[in-house]
Amino acid sequence: MGSLQGQNVVVVGGSRGVGRSIVEAALSEGATVLAVARGADALKELSWEASGVKTLVADATQEVAPDAVFAALEPDVLVICAGAFAPSAPIQDQGWDEFSANWEMDVKASFLFCQAALRGRLKPGSRVVLISSGAAFSGGPPNSGGYSGAKRMQLFLAAHSQKEADRLGLGLRFMALAPMRIMAGTGVGQRGISGVSAYLGISPADFLASMTDMQTPADVASAVVTLAAGKMKGTAFTVSGSGLAAAA
């Protein structure tokens, strides 16, 4: 029997990349899984290839998104993996809309769903996992705009939400997970590899060769399953090629 047998898992941003890996891992652990994304075509492809997954087309940055998602499936485990591409230009060449893209997507989606949970939309015992990034600790490259700050805010948001849940006696668990290395083979990862290597004036292959201790999307998915089991204390965690760990 899987560790998520009989539980409902909702993955916002679940149609591609890391989100899709989390969907597949949750299904393999016996969960009922709802994948939420903006792209109907990607969700249709997922439903063909991942037997049993439920899907919902929704924009996670809309105020009504939590209501629509929770009406489709009330989660025991809610994973917020939706995110925009980071900018890929020197800061002086970015407009505010480009610089703030990850605040308007990654942070806003996390905020809306954490807020809904704190307002009583999730039952006691539910767990919320926000997918952050190692850039929250390193600061990221100068061409990534507000990306690193947005991913750091997700760590703060999980901690703030946990304090409020404890103060209100809601019985909820909030966590943020930061994959520490860029991941080839994902949309965000490939975009980042191209942008950073161009900024540094090296080839993508040379940039990747400089990276060590790299995790895969499957490693991130495995970490989410472990966190969903609720056996690790804290609100901030990292995952790398060395495995899952509490953030320092």
One Martini backbone bead per residue (centre of mass of N, CA, C, O) as a GRO file, in nm:
protein
  248
    1MET     BB    1   0.096   0.036   0.023
    2GLY     BB    2   0.075   0.357  -0.012
    3SER     BB    3   0.141   0.663   0.150
    4LEU     BB    4  -0.136   0.792  -0.021
    5GLN     BB    5  -0.362   0.620   0.051
    6GLY     BB    6  -0.677   0.779   0.027
    7GLN     BB    7  -0.567   1.048  -0.089
    8ASN     BB    8  -0.570   1.391  -0.167
    9VAL     BB    9  -0.408   1.539  -0.458
   10VAL     BB   10  -0.294   1.870  -0.536
   11VAL     BB   11  -0.156   2.009  -0.848
   12VAL     BB   12  -0.028   2.317  -0.907
   13GLY     BB   13   0.131   2.272  -1.195
   14GLY     BB   14   0.083   1.947  -1.321
   15SER     BB   15   0.161   1.918  -1.650
   16ARG     BB   16   0.473   1.979  -1.593
   17GLY     BB   17   0.756   1.869  -1.502
   18VAL     BB   18   0.761   1.871  -1.173
   19GLY     BB   19   0.453   1.850  -1.146
   20ARG     BB   20   0.428   1.584  -1.301
   21SER     BB   21   0.607   1.416  -1.112
   22ILE     BB   22   0.418   1.450  -0.869
   23VAL     BB   23   0.173   1.319  -0.989
   24GLU     BB   24   0.303   1.039  -1.044
   25ALA     BB   25   0.389   0.981  -0.751
   26ALA     BB   26   0.107   0.996  -0.621
   27LEU     BB   27  -0.020   0.771  -0.787
   28SER     BB   28   0.190   0.548  -0.695
   29GLU     BB   29   0.079   0.603  -0.378
   30GLY     BB   30  -0.260   0.603  -0.410
   31ALA     BB   31  -0.372   0.861  -0.508
   32THR     BB   32  -0.586   1.121  -0.558
   33VAL     BB   33  -0.550   1.322  -0.860
   34LEU     BB   34  -0.507   1.677  -0.922
   35ALA     BB   35  -0.451   1.863  -1.214
   36VAL     BB   36  -0.335   2.201  -1.247
   37ALA     BB   37  -0.390   2.430  -1.530
   38ARG     BB   38  -0.394   2.643  -1.811
   39GLY     BB   39  -0.335   2.405  -2.013
   40ALA     BB   40  -0.530   2.194  -2.193
   41ASP     BB   41  -0.332   2.026  -2.366
   42ALA     BB   42  -0.144   1.928  -2.137
   43LEU     BB   43  -0.370   1.787  -1.976
   44LYS     BB   44  -0.456   1.590  -2.194
   45GLU     BB   45  -0.186   1.446  -2.216
   46LEU     BB   46  -0.174   1.355  -1.923
   47SER     BB   47  -0.440   1.183  -1.924
   48TRP     BB   48  -0.324   0.976  -2.131
   49GLU     BB   49  -0.043   0.901  -1.957
   50ALA     BB   50  -0.205   0.924  -1.666
   51SER     BB   51  -0.370   0.709  -1.506
   52GLY     BB   52  -0.646   0.867  -1.321
   53VAL     BB   53  -0.623   1.154  -1.367
   54LYS     BB   54  -0.719   1.465  -1.279
   55THR     BB   55  -0.856   1.770  -1.431
   56LEU     BB   56  -0.784   2.140  -1.440
   57VAL     BB   57  -0.873   2.445  -1.568
   58ALA     BB   58  -0.656   2.705  -1.429
   59ASP     BB   59  -0.587   3.019  -1.277
   60ALA     BB   60  -0.391   3.069  -0.991
   61THR     BB   61  -0.416   3.407  -0.997
   62GLN     BB   62  -0.707   3.385  -0.931
   63GLU     BB   63  -0.936   3.443  -0.685
   64VAL     BB   64  -1.117   3.177  -0.772
   65ALA     BB   65  -0.930   2.926  -0.772
   66PRO     BB   66  -0.965   2.781  -0.499
   67ASP     BB   67  -1.266   2.718  -0.530
   68ALA     BB   68  -1.242   2.548  -0.789
   69VAL     BB   69  -1.043   2.337  -0.682
   70PHE     BB   70  -1.197   2.242  -0.417
   71ALA     BB   71  -1.451   2.150  -0.578
   72ALA     BB   72  -1.301   1.919  -0.736
   73LEU     BB   73  -1.082   1.878  -0.481
   74GLU     BB   74  -1.021   1.785  -0.160
   75PRO     BB   75  -0.732   1.830   0.006
   76ASP     BB   76  -0.464   1.680   0.184
   77VAL     BB   77  -0.271   1.766  -0.057
   78LEU     BB   78  -0.098   2.074  -0.142
   79VAL     BB   79   0.055   2.179  -0.452
   80ILE     BB   80   0.271   2.454  -0.541
   81CYS     BB   81   0.411   2.475  -0.892
   82ALA     BB   82   0.357   2.734  -1.008
   83GLY     BB   83   0.535   2.912  -1.283
   84ALA     BB   84   0.741   3.139  -1.410
   85PHE     BB   85   0.954   3.265  -1.605
   86ALA     BB   86   1.246   3.387  -1.593
   87PRO     BB   87   1.423   3.623  -1.660
   88SER     BB   88   1.667   3.720  -1.954
   89ALA     BB   89   1.807   4.000  -1.835
   90PRO     BB   90   1.936   4.266  -1.762
   91ILE     BB   91   1.813   4.477  -1.531
   92GLN     BB   92   1.834   4.741  -1.722
   93ASP     BB   93   1.638   4.577  -1.948
   94GLN     BB   94   1.398   4.576  -1.756
   95GLY     BB   95   1.083   4.565  -1.683
   96TRP     BB   96   0.856   4.538  -1.440
   97ASP     BB   97   0.693   4.301  -1.557
   98GLU     BB   98   0.940   4.119  -1.585
   99PHE     BB   99   1.062   4.133  -1.298
  100SER     BB  100   0.759   4.045  -1.159
  101ALA     BB  101   0.656   3.766  -1.267
  102ASN     BB  102   0.702   3.579  -1.005
  103TRP     BB  103   0.512   3.739  -0.823
  104GLU     BB  104   0.247   3.716  -1.007
  105MET     BB  105   0.266   3.396  -0.984
  106ASP     BB  106   0.408   3.234  -0.754
  107VAL     BB  107   0.317   3.415  -0.514
  108LYS     BB  108   0.017   3.454  -0.570
  109ALA     BB  109  -0.067   3.160  -0.566
  110SER     BB  110   0.034   3.100  -0.281
  111PHE     BB  111  -0.131   3.314  -0.136
  112LEU     BB  112  -0.422   3.227  -0.215
  113PHE     BB  113  -0.404   2.932  -0.097
  114CYS     BB  114  -0.316   3.001   0.191
  115GLN     BB  115  -0.551   3.185   0.256
  116ALA     BB  116  -0.774   2.976   0.218
  117ALA     BB  117  -0.674   2.783   0.435
  118LEU     BB  118  -0.692   3.001   0.673
  119ARG     BB  119  -1.018   3.031   0.606
  120GLY     BB  120  -1.117   2.706   0.610
  121ARG     BB  121  -1.084   2.519   0.334
  122LEU     BB  122  -0.922   2.323   0.516
  123LYS     BB  123  -0.869   2.048   0.678
  124PRO     BB  124  -0.755   1.898   0.927
  125GLY     BB  125  -0.426   1.773   0.826
  126SER     BB  126  -0.341   1.940   0.611
  127ARG     BB  127  -0.111   1.988   0.330
  128VAL     BB  128   0.136   2.239   0.231
  129VAL     BB  129   0.329   2.280  -0.079
  130LEU     BB  130   0.595   2.485  -0.174
  131ILE     BB  131   0.767   2.559  -0.472
  132SER     BB  132   1.078   2.657  -0.493
  133SER     BB  133   1.432   2.767  -0.469
  134GLY     BB  134   1.775   2.799  -0.461
  135ALA     BB  135   1.765   3.110  -0.521
  136ALA     BB  136   1.673   3.187  -0.229
  137PHE     BB  137   1.987   3.152  -0.135
  138SER     BB  138   2.180   3.267  -0.380
  139GLY     BB  139   2.006   3.491  -0.577
  140GLY     BB  140   2.104   3.448  -0.837
  141PRO     BB  141   2.120   3.592  -1.127
  142PRO     BB  142   2.113   3.916  -1.269
  143ASN     BB  143   1.898   3.808  -1.510
  144SER     BB  144   1.635   3.717  -1.299
  145GLY     BB  145   1.533   3.934  -1.135
  146GLY     BB  146   1.263   3.845  -0.906
  147TYR     BB  147   1.300   3.539  -0.853
  148SER     BB  148   1.453   3.499  -0.581
  149GLY     BB  149   1.255   3.669  -0.411
  150ALA     BB  150   1.005   3.498  -0.467
  151LYS     BB  151   1.118   3.228  -0.354
  152ARG     BB  152   1.165   3.342  -0.068
  153MET     BB  153   0.869   3.418  -0.009
  154GLN     BB  154   0.770   3.125   0.007
  155LEU     BB  155   0.915   3.066   0.270
  156PHE     BB  156   0.777   3.284   0.436
  157LEU     BB  157   0.483   3.198   0.381
  158ALA     BB  158   0.496   2.926   0.522
  159ALA     BB  159   0.575   3.038   0.801
  160HIS     BB  160   0.339   3.233   0.841
  161SER     BB  161   0.111   3.024   0.804
  162GLN     BB  162   0.191   2.845   1.041
  163LYS     BB  163   0.154   3.054   1.264
  164GLU     BB  164  -0.148   3.099   1.206
  165ALA     BB  165  -0.246   2.807   1.235
  166ASP     BB  166  -0.156   2.784   1.532
  167ARG     BB  167  -0.310   3.028   1.649
  168LEU     BB  168  -0.600   2.905   1.530
  169GLY     BB  169  -0.617   2.587   1.538
  170LEU     BB  170  -0.620   2.421   1.238
  171GLY     BB  171  -0.422   2.174   1.168
  172LEU     BB  172  -0.190   2.275   0.976
  173ARG     BB  173   0.054   2.229   0.704
  174PHE     BB  174   0.349   2.418   0.617
  175MET     BB  175   0.559   2.412   0.315
  176ALA     BB  176   0.893   2.445   0.174
  177LEU     BB  177   1.055   2.361  -0.145
  178ALA     BB  178   1.406   2.353  -0.257
  179PRO     BB  179   1.549   2.323  -0.543
  180MET     BB  180   1.905   2.363  -0.586
  181ARG     BB  181   1.892   2.290  -0.896
  182ILE     BB  182   1.896   2.300  -1.206
  183MET     BB  183   1.665   2.155  -1.463
  184ALA     BB  184   1.683   1.953  -1.698
  185GLY     BB  185   1.380   1.900  -1.893
  186THR     BB  186   1.257   2.168  -1.819
  187GLY     BB  187   1.124   2.461  -1.888
  188VAL     BB  188   1.264   2.632  -1.671
  189GLY     BB  189   1.544   2.505  -1.699
  190GLN     BB  190   1.604   2.559  -2.001
  191ARG     BB  191   1.570   2.862  -1.982
  192GLY     BB  192   1.793   2.904  -1.768
  193ILE     BB  193   2.031   2.782  -1.917
  194SER     BB  194   2.026   2.972  -2.159
  195GLY     BB  195   2.039   3.245  -2.005
  196VAL     BB  196   2.295   3.204  -1.827
  197SER     BB  197   2.499   3.119  -2.043
  198ALA     BB  198   2.472   3.379  -2.208
  199TYR     BB  199   2.553   3.574  -1.981
  200LEU     BB  200   2.842   3.418  -1.938
  201GLY     BB  201   2.959   3.312  -2.224
  202ILE     BB  202   2.854   3.010  -2.246
  203SER     BB  203   2.775   2.700  -2.274
  204PRO     BB  204   2.537   2.489  -2.173
  205ALA     BB  205   2.732   2.251  -2.127
  206ASP     BB  206   2.931   2.404  -1.942
  207PHE     BB  207   2.730   2.484  -1.728
  208LEU     BB  208   2.643   2.195  -1.649
  209ALA     BB  209   2.936   2.094  -1.580
  210SER     BB  210   2.950   2.295  -1.317
  211MET     BB  211   2.749   2.115  -1.188
  212THR     BB  212   2.637   1.990  -0.869
  213ASP     BB  213   2.421   1.801  -0.699
  214MET     BB  214   2.184   1.704  -0.881
  215GLN     BB  215   1.850   1.711  -0.935
  216THR     BB  216   1.542   1.570  -1.004
  217PRO     BB  217   1.212   1.558  -1.050
  218ALA     BB  218   1.191   1.287  -0.894
  219ASP     BB  219   1.324   1.394  -0.634
  220VAL     BB  220   1.109   1.604  -0.573
  221ALA     BB  221   0.869   1.412  -0.558
  222SER     BB  222   0.981   1.240  -0.325
  223ALA     BB  223   0.992   1.475  -0.123
  224VAL     BB  224   0.690   1.534  -0.118
  225VAL     BB  225   0.601   1.263  -0.010
  226THR     BB  226   0.758   1.284   0.254
  227LEU     BB  227   0.624   1.547   0.357
  228ALA     BB  228   0.330   1.434   0.353
  229ALA     BB  229   0.390   1.241   0.601
  230GLY     BB  230   0.498   1.435   0.848
  231LYS     BB  231   0.812   1.358   0.971
  232MET     BB  232   0.912   1.655   0.931
  233LYS     BB  233   1.044   1.928   1.066
  234GLY     BB  234   0.913   2.226   0.960
  235THR     BB  235   0.908   2.466   0.661
  236ALA     BB  236   1.207   2.423   0.539
  237PHE     BB  237   1.339   2.283   0.229
  238THR     BB  238   1.570   2.063   0.061
  239VAL     BB  239   1.681   1.953  -0.276
  240SER     BB  240   1.917   1.716  -0.393
  241GLY     BB  241   2.140   1.476  -0.476
  242SER     BB  242   2.153   1.419  -0.149
  243GLY     BB  243   1.861   1.517  -0.082
  244LEU     BB  244   1.666   1.561   0.193
  245ALA     BB  245   1.638   1.879   0.382
  246ALA     BB  246   1.674   2.096   0.611
  247ALA     BB  247   1.692   2.417   0.635
  248ALA     BB  248   1.939   2.642   0.753
   0.00000   0.00000   0.00000
